[in-house]
Amino acid sequence: MQILLNGGGFDAPESATILLLLESVGLAPARVAVEVNGRIVPRDEYHRLHLHEQDRVEIVRFVGGG
């Protein structure tokens, strides 16, 4: 299925969860914030929130440094 990921097209597996999406792009769930269709998704929902065709997903990575 096609979703919009950080402004670009992305082919995600059917019925993918946020957790599966993060794993497929190589990101650790503890180090990101995820928004789906304008709603920030709590981390404890990553494993049960299923994506749908044409969902808009934004993933923001936390970066440390000084």
C-alpha angles and dihedrals in degrees: 000000000000121000132170107246117189090335098313136089117267131182106224126183115263112272091006116172123221088254092054090047092052091049091049092055093042100248127140112233092222092060101051144062118218130204122189119193091340096312122111108230117221111236092240089063096054093095096050106033108098121205123229135206111291095009113157110230125185120189119192119192122212112233123194128201144113 
